[in-house]
PDB file of C-alpha atoms in Angstrom:
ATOM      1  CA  UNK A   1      10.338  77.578 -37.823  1.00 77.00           C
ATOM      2  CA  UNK A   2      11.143  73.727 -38.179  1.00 85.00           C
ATOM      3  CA  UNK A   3       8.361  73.191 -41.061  1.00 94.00           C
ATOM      4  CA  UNK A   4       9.990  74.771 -44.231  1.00 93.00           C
ATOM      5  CA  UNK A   5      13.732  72.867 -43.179  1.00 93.00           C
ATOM      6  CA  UNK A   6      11.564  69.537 -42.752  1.00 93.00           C
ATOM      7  CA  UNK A   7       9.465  69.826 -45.716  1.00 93.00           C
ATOM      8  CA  UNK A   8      12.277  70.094 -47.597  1.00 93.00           C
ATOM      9  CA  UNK A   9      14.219  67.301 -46.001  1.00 93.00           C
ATOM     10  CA  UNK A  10      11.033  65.234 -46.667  1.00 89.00           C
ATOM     11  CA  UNK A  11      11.266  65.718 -50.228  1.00 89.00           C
ATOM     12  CA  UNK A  12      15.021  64.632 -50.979  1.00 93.00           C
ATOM     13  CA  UNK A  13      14.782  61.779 -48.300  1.00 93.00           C
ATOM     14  CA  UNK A  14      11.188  60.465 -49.021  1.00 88.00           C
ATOM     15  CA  UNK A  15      10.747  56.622 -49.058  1.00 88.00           C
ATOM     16  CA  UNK A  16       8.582  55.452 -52.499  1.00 87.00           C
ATOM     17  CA  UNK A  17       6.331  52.981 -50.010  1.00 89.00           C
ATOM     18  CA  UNK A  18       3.149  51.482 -51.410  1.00 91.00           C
ATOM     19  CA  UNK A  19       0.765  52.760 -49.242  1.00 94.00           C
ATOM     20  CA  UNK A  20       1.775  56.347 -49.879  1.00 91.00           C
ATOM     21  CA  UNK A  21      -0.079  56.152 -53.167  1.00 92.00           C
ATOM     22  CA  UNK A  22      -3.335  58.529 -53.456  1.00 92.00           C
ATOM     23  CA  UNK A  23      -5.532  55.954 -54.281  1.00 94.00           C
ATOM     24  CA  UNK A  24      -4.864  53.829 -51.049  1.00 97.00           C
ATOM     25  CA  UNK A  25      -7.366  54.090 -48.652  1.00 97.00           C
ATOM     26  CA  UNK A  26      -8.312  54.605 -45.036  1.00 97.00           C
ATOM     27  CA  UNK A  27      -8.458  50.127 -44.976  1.00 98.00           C
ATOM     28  CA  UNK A  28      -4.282  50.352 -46.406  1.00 98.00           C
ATOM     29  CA  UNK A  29      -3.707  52.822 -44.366  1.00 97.00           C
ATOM     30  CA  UNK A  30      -4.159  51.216 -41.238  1.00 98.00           C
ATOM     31  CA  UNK A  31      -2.974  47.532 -42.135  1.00 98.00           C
ATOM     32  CA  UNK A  32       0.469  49.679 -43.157  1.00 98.00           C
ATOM     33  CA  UNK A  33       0.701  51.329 -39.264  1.00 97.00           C
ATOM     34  CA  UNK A  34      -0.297  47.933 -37.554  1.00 98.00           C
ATOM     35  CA  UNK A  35       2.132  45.830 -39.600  1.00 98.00           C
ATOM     36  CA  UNK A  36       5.109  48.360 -39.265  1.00 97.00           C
ATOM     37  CA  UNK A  37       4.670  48.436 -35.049  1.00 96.00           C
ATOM     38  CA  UNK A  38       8.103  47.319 -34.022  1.00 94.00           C
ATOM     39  CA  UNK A  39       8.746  45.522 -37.516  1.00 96.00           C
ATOM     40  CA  UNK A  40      10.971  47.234 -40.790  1.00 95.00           C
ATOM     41  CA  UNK A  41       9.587  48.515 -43.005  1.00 94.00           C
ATOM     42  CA  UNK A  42      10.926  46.873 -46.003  1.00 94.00           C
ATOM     43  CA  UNK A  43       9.592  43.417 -44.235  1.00 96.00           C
ATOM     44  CA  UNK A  44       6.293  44.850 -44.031  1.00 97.00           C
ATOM     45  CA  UNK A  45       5.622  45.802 -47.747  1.00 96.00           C
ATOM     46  CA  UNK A  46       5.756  42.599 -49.339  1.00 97.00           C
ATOM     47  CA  UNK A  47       3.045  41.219 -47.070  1.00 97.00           C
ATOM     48  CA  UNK A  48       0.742  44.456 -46.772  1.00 98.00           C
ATOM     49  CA  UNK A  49       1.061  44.569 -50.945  1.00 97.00           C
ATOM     50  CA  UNK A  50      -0.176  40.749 -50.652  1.00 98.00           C
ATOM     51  CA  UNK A  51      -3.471  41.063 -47.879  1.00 98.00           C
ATOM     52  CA  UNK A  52      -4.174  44.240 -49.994  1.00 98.00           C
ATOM     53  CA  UNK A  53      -4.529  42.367 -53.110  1.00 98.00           C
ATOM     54  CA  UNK A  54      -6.219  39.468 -51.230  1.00 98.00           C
ATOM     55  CA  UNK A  55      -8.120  41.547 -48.728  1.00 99.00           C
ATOM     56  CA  UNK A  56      -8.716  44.843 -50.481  1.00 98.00           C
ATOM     57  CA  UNK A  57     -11.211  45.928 -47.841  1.00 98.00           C
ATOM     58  CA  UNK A  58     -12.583  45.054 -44.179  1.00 99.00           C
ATOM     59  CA  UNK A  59     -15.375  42.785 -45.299  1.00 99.00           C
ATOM     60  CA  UNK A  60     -13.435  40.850 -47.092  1.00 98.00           C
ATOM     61  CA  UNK A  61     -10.608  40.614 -44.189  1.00 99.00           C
ATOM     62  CA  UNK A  62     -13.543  39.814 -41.763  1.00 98.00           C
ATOM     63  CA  UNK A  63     -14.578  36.812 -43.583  1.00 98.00           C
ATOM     64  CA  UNK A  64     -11.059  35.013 -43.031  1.00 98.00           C
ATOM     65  CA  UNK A  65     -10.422  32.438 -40.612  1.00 98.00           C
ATOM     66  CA  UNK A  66      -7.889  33.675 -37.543  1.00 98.00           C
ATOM     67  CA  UNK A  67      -5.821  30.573 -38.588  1.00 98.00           C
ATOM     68  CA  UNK A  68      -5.691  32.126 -42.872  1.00 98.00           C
ATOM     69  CA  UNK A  69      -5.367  35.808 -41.061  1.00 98.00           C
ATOM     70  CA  UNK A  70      -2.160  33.871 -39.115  1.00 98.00           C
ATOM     71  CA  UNK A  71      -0.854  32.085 -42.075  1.00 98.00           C
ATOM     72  CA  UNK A  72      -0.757  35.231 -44.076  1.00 98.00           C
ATOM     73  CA  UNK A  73       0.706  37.890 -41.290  1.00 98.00           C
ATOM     74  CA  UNK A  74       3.962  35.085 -41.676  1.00 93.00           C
ATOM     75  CA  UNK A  75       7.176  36.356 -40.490  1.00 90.00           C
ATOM     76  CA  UNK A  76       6.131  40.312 -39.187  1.00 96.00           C
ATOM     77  CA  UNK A  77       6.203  39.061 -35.367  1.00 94.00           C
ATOM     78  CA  UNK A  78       3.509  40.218 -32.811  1.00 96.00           C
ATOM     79  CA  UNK A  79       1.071  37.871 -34.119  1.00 96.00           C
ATOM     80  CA  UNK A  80      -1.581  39.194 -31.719  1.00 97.00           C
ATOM     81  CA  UNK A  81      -1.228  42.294 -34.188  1.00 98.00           C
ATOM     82  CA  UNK A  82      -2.922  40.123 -36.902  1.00 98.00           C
ATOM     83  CA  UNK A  83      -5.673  38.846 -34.925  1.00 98.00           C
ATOM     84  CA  UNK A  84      -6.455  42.236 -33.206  1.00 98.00           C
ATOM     85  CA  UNK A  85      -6.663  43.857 -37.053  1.00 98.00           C
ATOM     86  CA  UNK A  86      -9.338  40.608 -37.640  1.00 98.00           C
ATOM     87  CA  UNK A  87     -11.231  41.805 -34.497  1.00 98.00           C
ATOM     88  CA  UNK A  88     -11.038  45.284 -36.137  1.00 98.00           C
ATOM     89  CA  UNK A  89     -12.640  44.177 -39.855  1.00 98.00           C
ATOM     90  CA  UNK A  90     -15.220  42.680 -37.472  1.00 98.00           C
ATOM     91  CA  UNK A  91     -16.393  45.775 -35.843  1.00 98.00           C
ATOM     92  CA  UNK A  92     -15.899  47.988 -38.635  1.00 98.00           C
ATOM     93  CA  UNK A  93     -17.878  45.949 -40.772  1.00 98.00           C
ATOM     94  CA  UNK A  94     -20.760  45.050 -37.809  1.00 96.00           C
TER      95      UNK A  94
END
């Protein structure tokens, strides 16, 4: 009933975000719906495109310091956010 009318409301309104993009992973996916938890969206692309390119996976993301991990999250708010996604590289690489 509601999934033809959305569908199609989905395709005129769609936002062109960078973690929409087929290649981006399962990693991307869930830095994108951590960093956009109570913060807009067009605040959070500009950071996730920049730990993406410097963390393009969990290993690498669980080698950084908390303090580099804090440096880096910047101006999104919630730091705690940023430190629980370093806890989460951790266990995912472990």
């Amino acid at each position: 009933m509601f999934v033809s009318p959305l569908l199609t409301w989905f395709d005129r309104n769609e936002r062109p975000l960078a973690w929409r993009h087929p290649d981006t992973g399962a990693w991307g996916i869930l830095l994108s719906e951590v960093m956009s938890q109570q913060t807009p969206v067009a605040r959070v692309e500009p950071v996730w495109r920049e730990w993406m390119a410097r963390w393009p996976d969990p290993a690498s993301f669980a080698r950084a310091s908390p303090d580099e991990v804090l440096r880096a999250w910047g101006k999104l708010g919630y730091p705690r956010r940023a430190l629980r996604l370093l806890d989460c590289a951790g266990q995912i690489v472990s």
